[in-house]
């Protein structure tokens, strides 16, 4: 079968909830992927940061196969040896006190919504049914009904109501807006350290410190969604480290398995996850031994192989090279580490055609929010490979 046969089959039988580029991939290694015709591409999206460690990382794949031969799932009706060790590894690495493992990122978000509400009712005497969570405009936290209900993106919601109440949107990057939005019923502030899907929006310096201070003073939980920014992507293990703060609760997912398996986790202080009692929450697959073994190895690979430091160094290099290009199409280059957005001027005609041209030249990336090209390659990328990418990007961005 050829590329167009796969596409025809997909279009005929699948729900049309995605509009992918017309490339059908069958193999990957590190930063490279190959299509069914044998063409090689550099992956500059890294599955929305799920594959920070690079495609099919040999150590992660080896550990996964080893665990699969031993035990894959027990459900949480019984204990498994990998779960406790996963807790230990993840708590040591992130200095968390309690962990709740789930599968997808959206499930981690749903989990934290339940946890902070219950925490608020228990500790703050909020009247039943009145808990409020403050969120940001242009947020992206996943696609379940509760989550899209507090999206400010019309298309994410259109036709899907009614929605879960109790969410208050405020502008992103504006700490005063948070101060003003807090009421006696506020339980938490849920925010991404950098808004990825919104177009790689970096808040002003000091924003996280300011919201940390407000949340502590007003006794509300600061919940950072680091599902995209976490695990090395921005050049630190967690993006909160750029401002030297600690969230009360941190959500991670995506690269937690090196892209090999859906694994997410809620990382919490003692208090917030401490409110859960047996029966309050669960997931058949959450915390299964295969997921835990894969996640443990994916975390080790990230630190053992210096990927976080590499993301910082290569991110600076990537961003500097993009800025030096001085393309007349580009309005702004922004980001942190290897999470980079190139915002095109409106008259450039949208980012999609640029991504399609890059694809033809062997570089895969995806537009986000019409005018932004996101570059977020696996964190193992090297200088020569960035130079290779830059030649292609230049051909597309310089008329
Ligand atoms: C991808 C993402 C999610 C949702 O994760 P899924 O695994 O797709 O459910 C949530 N928050 C952020 C910031 C994300 O980037």
PDB file of C-alpha atoms in Angstrom, residues 124-240:
ATOM      1  CA  UNK A 124     -12.155  25.799  53.780  1.00  0.00           C
ATOM      2  CA  UNK A 125     -15.827  25.252  54.698  1.00  0.00           C
ATOM      3  CA  UNK A 126     -16.974  26.091  51.193  1.00  0.00           C
ATOM      4  CA  UNK A 127     -20.721  25.439  50.797  1.00  0.00           C
ATOM      5  CA  UNK A 128     -21.452  22.196  48.918  1.00  0.00           C
ATOM      6  CA  UNK A 129     -21.460  22.673  45.144  1.00  0.00           C
ATOM      7  CA  UNK A 130     -19.822  26.121  45.250  1.00  0.00           C
ATOM      8  CA  UNK A 131     -16.115  25.357  44.773  1.00  0.00           C
ATOM      9  CA  UNK A 132     -14.455  27.508  42.128  1.00  0.00           C
ATOM     10  CA  UNK A 133     -11.307  26.816  40.151  1.00  0.00           C
ATOM     11  CA  UNK A 134      -9.627  29.720  38.384  1.00  0.00           C
ATOM     12  CA  UNK A 135      -8.248  28.886  34.938  1.00  0.00           C
ATOM     13  CA  UNK A 136      -6.655  30.899  32.136  1.00  0.00           C
ATOM     14  CA  UNK A 137      -8.001  32.110  28.842  1.00  0.00           C
ATOM     15  CA  UNK A 138      -6.622  30.151  25.884  1.00  0.00           C
ATOM     16  CA  UNK A 139      -5.807  27.235  28.178  1.00  0.00           C
ATOM     17  CA  UNK A 140      -5.357  23.732  26.887  1.00  0.00           C
ATOM     18  CA  UNK A 141      -5.822  20.919  29.384  1.00  0.00           C
ATOM     19  CA  UNK A 142      -7.299  18.132  27.231  1.00  0.00           C
ATOM     20  CA  UNK A 143     -10.529  17.112  25.567  1.00  0.00           C
ATOM     21  CA  UNK A 144     -12.905  15.582  28.086  1.00  0.00           C
ATOM     22  CA  UNK A 145     -16.239  17.310  28.626  1.00  0.00           C
ATOM     23  CA  UNK A 146     -15.381  18.980  31.922  1.00  0.00           C
ATOM     24  CA  UNK A 147     -12.093  20.234  30.507  1.00  0.00           C
ATOM     25  CA  UNK A 148     -13.450  21.605  27.229  1.00  0.00           C
ATOM     26  CA  UNK A 149     -16.212  23.200  29.276  1.00  0.00           C
ATOM     27  CA  UNK A 150     -13.692  25.679  30.675  1.00  0.00           C
ATOM     28  CA  UNK A 151     -11.833  26.175  27.400  1.00  0.00           C
ATOM     29  CA  UNK A 152     -12.184  29.615  25.836  1.00  0.00           C
ATOM     30  CA  UNK A 153     -11.743  28.158  22.347  1.00  0.00           C
ATOM     31  CA  UNK A 154     -15.159  28.177  20.662  1.00  0.00           C
ATOM     32  CA  UNK A 155     -14.514  25.123  18.502  1.00  0.00           C
ATOM     33  CA  UNK A 156     -13.524  22.966  21.466  1.00  0.00           C
ATOM     34  CA  UNK A 157     -16.987  23.534  22.957  1.00  0.00           C
ATOM     35  CA  UNK A 158     -19.266  24.046  19.996  1.00  0.00           C
ATOM     36  CA  UNK A 159     -22.093  21.520  20.099  1.00  0.00           C
ATOM     37  CA  UNK A 160     -20.872  19.699  23.205  1.00  0.00           C
ATOM     38  CA  UNK A 161     -22.734  21.383  26.085  1.00  0.00           C
ATOM     39  CA  UNK A 162     -24.019  21.438  28.780  1.00  0.00           C
ATOM     40  CA  UNK A 163     -20.775  21.758  30.714  1.00  0.00           C
ATOM     41  CA  UNK A 164     -19.524  21.395  34.268  1.00  0.00           C
ATOM     42  CA  UNK A 165     -19.829  24.676  36.212  1.00  0.00           C
ATOM     43  CA  UNK A 166     -17.304  26.099  38.678  1.00  0.00           C
ATOM     44  CA  UNK A 167     -14.511  27.431  36.462  1.00  0.00           C
ATOM     45  CA  UNK A 168     -13.516  31.095  36.261  1.00  0.00           C
ATOM     46  CA  UNK A 169     -11.324  32.154  33.315  1.00  0.00           C
ATOM     47  CA  UNK A 170      -8.851  35.025  33.658  1.00  0.00           C
ATOM     48  CA  UNK A 171      -6.192  36.363  31.259  1.00  0.00           C
ATOM     49  CA  UNK A 172      -2.942  34.375  31.168  1.00  0.00           C
ATOM     50  CA  UNK A 173       0.230  36.080  32.385  1.00  0.00           C
ATOM     51  CA  UNK A 174      -1.646  38.602  34.546  1.00  0.00           C
ATOM     52  CA  UNK A 175      -1.100  38.021  38.267  1.00  0.00           C
ATOM     53  CA  UNK A 176      -3.361  40.958  39.249  1.00  0.00           C
ATOM     54  CA  UNK A 177      -6.231  39.266  37.447  1.00  0.00           C
ATOM     55  CA  UNK A 178      -5.726  36.261  39.715  1.00  0.00           C
ATOM     56  CA  UNK A 179      -5.699  38.417  42.832  1.00  0.00           C
ATOM     57  CA  UNK A 180      -9.024  39.953  41.787  1.00  0.00           C
ATOM     58  CA  UNK A 181     -10.664  36.684  40.783  1.00  0.00           C
ATOM     59  CA  UNK A 182     -10.070  34.882  44.094  1.00  0.00           C
ATOM     60  CA  UNK A 183     -13.191  34.566  46.281  1.00  0.00           C
ATOM     61  CA  UNK A 184     -13.891  32.690  49.512  1.00  0.00           C
ATOM     62  CA  UNK A 185     -15.003  29.773  47.320  1.00  0.00           C
ATOM     63  CA  UNK A 186     -11.815  29.519  45.269  1.00  0.00           C
ATOM     64  CA  UNK A 187     -10.011  26.219  45.749  1.00  0.00           C
ATOM     65  CA  UNK A 188      -7.318  26.314  43.086  1.00  0.00           C
ATOM     66  CA  UNK A 189      -5.609  28.096  40.231  1.00  0.00           C
ATOM     67  CA  UNK A 190      -4.913  25.780  37.289  1.00  0.00           C
ATOM     68  CA  UNK A 191      -2.356  27.071  34.797  1.00  0.00           C
ATOM     69  CA  UNK A 192       0.239  26.002  32.231  1.00  0.00           C
ATOM     70  CA  UNK A 193       3.711  27.511  32.878  1.00  0.00           C
ATOM     71  CA  UNK A 194       3.902  28.186  29.127  1.00  0.00           C
ATOM     72  CA  UNK A 195       0.746  27.861  27.044  1.00  0.00           C
ATOM     73  CA  UNK A 196       1.739  25.333  24.384  1.00  0.00           C
ATOM     74  CA  UNK A 197      -1.377  24.791  22.319  1.00  0.00           C
ATOM     75  CA  UNK A 198      -2.297  28.470  22.491  1.00  0.00           C
ATOM     76  CA  UNK A 199       0.801  29.156  20.372  1.00  0.00           C
ATOM     77  CA  UNK A 200       3.751  28.859  22.772  1.00  0.00           C
ATOM     78  CA  UNK A 201       2.780  31.824  24.922  1.00  0.00           C
ATOM     79  CA  UNK A 202       5.474  32.633  27.486  1.00  0.00           C
ATOM     80  CA  UNK A 203       4.217  34.686  30.460  1.00  0.00           C
ATOM     81  CA  UNK A 204       6.152  37.716  31.726  1.00  0.00           C
ATOM     82  CA  UNK A 205       9.166  37.000  33.983  1.00  0.00           C
ATOM     83  CA  UNK A 206       8.090  36.729  37.583  1.00  0.00           C
ATOM     84  CA  UNK A 207       4.569  35.538  36.765  1.00  0.00           C
ATOM     85  CA  UNK A 208       4.917  32.136  38.412  1.00  0.00           C
ATOM     86  CA  UNK A 209       6.498  33.692  41.508  1.00  0.00           C
ATOM     87  CA  UNK A 210       3.664  36.195  41.715  1.00  0.00           C
ATOM     88  CA  UNK A 211       0.923  33.573  41.388  1.00  0.00           C
ATOM     89  CA  UNK A 212       2.756  31.353  43.890  1.00  0.00           C
ATOM     90  CA  UNK A 213       2.673  34.191  46.403  1.00  0.00           C
ATOM     91  CA  UNK A 214      -1.023  34.907  45.803  1.00  0.00           C
ATOM     92  CA  UNK A 215      -2.012  31.238  46.074  1.00  0.00           C
ATOM     93  CA  UNK A 216      -0.109  30.853  49.368  1.00  0.00           C
ATOM     94  CA  UNK A 217      -1.506  34.043  50.867  1.00  0.00           C
ATOM     95  CA  UNK A 218      -5.099  33.311  49.814  1.00  0.00           C
ATOM     96  CA  UNK A 219      -4.803  29.594  50.669  1.00  0.00           C
ATOM     97  CA  UNK A 220      -5.612  28.203  47.267  1.00  0.00           C
ATOM     98  CA  UNK A 221      -3.831  25.344  45.569  1.00  0.00           C
ATOM     99  CA  UNK A 222      -1.461  26.260  42.745  1.00  0.00           C
ATOM    100  CA  UNK A 223      -1.830  23.540  40.129  1.00  0.00           C
ATOM    101  CA  UNK A 224       0.657  23.579  37.267  1.00  0.00           C
ATOM    102  CA  UNK A 225      -0.206  21.596  34.179  1.00  0.00           C
ATOM    103  CA  UNK A 226       3.291  20.548  33.064  1.00  0.00           C
ATOM    104  CA  UNK A 227       2.043  17.811  30.771  1.00  0.00           C
ATOM    105  CA  UNK A 228       3.709  19.604  27.848  1.00  0.00           C
ATOM    106  CA  UNK A 229       6.293  21.840  29.568  1.00  0.00           C
ATOM    107  CA  UNK A 230       7.541  19.235  32.036  1.00  0.00           C
ATOM    108  CA  UNK A 231      10.162  16.504  31.840  1.00  0.00           C
ATOM    109  CA  UNK A 232      12.921  18.545  30.291  1.00  0.00           C
ATOM    110  CA  UNK A 233      11.082  20.242  27.466  1.00  0.00           C
ATOM    111  CA  UNK A 234      11.912  23.809  28.553  1.00  0.00           C
ATOM    112  CA  UNK A 235      15.465  23.018  29.665  1.00  0.00           C
ATOM    113  CA  UNK A 236      14.560  22.223  33.270  1.00  0.00           C
ATOM    114  CA  UNK A 237      12.981  19.061  34.655  1.00  0.00           C
ATOM    115  CA  UNK A 238       9.858  21.140  35.399  1.00  0.00           C
ATOM    116  CA  UNK A 239       9.213  24.609  34.004  1.00  0.00           C
ATOM    117  CA  UNK A 240       8.413  25.885  37.526  1.00  0.00           C
TER     118      UNK A 240
END
